[in-house]
Amino acid sequence: MITSTAVYATQSVNNVTLQEFDLATGAFFYATTLLGSSTQNLPMIGPDGTIYQFTQESSTVCQFIALTDTG
């Protein structure tokens, strides 16, 4: 996902984290704490800047997480 200043990506080897990179330089800003076990979905951003990430623990346990980028 790309905004006017940042690129957001998920890393999901064993657990899902959301990472932010500077759009102009590619510099790494931060990564979130663990959000869940797996995901097959990219992060999404709402019109108010809220970042949404879907994660799946199992076939019956799913979460839709909302995050606010505070840097």
Coordinates of C-alpha atoms in Angstrom, one line a residue:
M1 CA 0.0 0.0 0.0
I2 CA 1.3 3.5 -0.9
T3 CA 0.4 6.9 0.5
S4 CA 1.9 10.3 -0.5
T5 CA 4.8 9.8 2.0
A6 CA 5.1 6.1 2.8
V7 CA 5.0 2.5 1.6
Y8 CA 3.4 -0.1 3.9
A9 CA 4.2 -3.8 3.5
T10 CA 3.4 -6.9 5.5
Q11 CA 5.9 -9.6 6.5
S12 CA 4.3 -13.0 7.2
V13 CA 6.9 -15.7 7.6
N14 CA 5.7 -17.0 11.0
N15 CA 3.7 -14.0 12.2
V16 CA 2.3 -10.9 10.6
T17 CA 3.9 -7.5 11.1
L18 CA 3.2 -4.3 9.2
Q19 CA 6.2 -2.3 8.1
E20 CA 6.5 1.3 7.0
F21 CA 9.2 2.6 4.6
D22 CA 9.8 6.2 3.4
L23 CA 8.4 6.6 -0.1
A24 CA 11.2 9.1 -1.2
T25 CA 14.2 7.3 0.1
G26 CA 13.1 3.7 0.9
A27 CA 14.4 4.1 4.4
F28 CA 12.8 1.8 7.0
F29 CA 10.6 3.6 9.6
Y30 CA 9.2 1.0 11.9
A31 CA 7.4 -2.4 12.2
T32 CA 4.3 -3.1 14.3
T33 CA 4.2 -5.8 17.0
L34 CA 2.9 -9.1 16.0
L35 CA -0.7 -8.9 14.5
G36 CA -1.5 -12.5 14.0
S37 CA -0.4 -15.8 12.5
S38 CA -0.9 -15.5 8.8
T39 CA -2.4 -13.3 6.1
Q40 CA -2.9 -13.5 2.4
N41 CA -4.1 -9.9 2.2
L42 CA -2.3 -6.7 1.7
P43 CA -2.9 -3.8 4.1
M44 CA -5.6 -1.3 3.1
I45 CA -5.9 2.4 4.1
G46 CA -9.2 4.2 4.7
P47 CA -10.0 7.8 3.6
D48 CA -9.2 9.0 7.2
G49 CA -5.7 7.4 7.1
T50 CA -6.7 4.3 9.2
I51 CA -4.7 1.3 8.2
Y52 CA -6.6 -2.0 8.0
Q53 CA -5.0 -5.5 8.1
F54 CA -6.8 -8.8 7.9
T55 CA -5.2 -11.8 9.7
Q56 CA -6.2 -15.4 10.1
E57 CA -5.3 -17.6 13.0
S58 CA -7.1 -20.6 11.7
S59 CA -10.0 -21.4 9.4
T60 CA -12.5 -20.2 12.1
V61 CA -10.5 -17.4 13.8
C62 CA -10.0 -14.2 11.8
Q63 CA -9.3 -10.6 12.8
F64 CA -9.6 -7.3 11.0
I65 CA -7.2 -5.0 12.7
A66 CA -7.4 -1.1 12.5
L67 CA -4.2 0.9 13.1
T68 CA -3.4 4.6 13.3
D69 CA 0.0 5.6 12.0
T70 CA 1.6 7.7 14.8
G71 CA 5.2 7.2 13.6

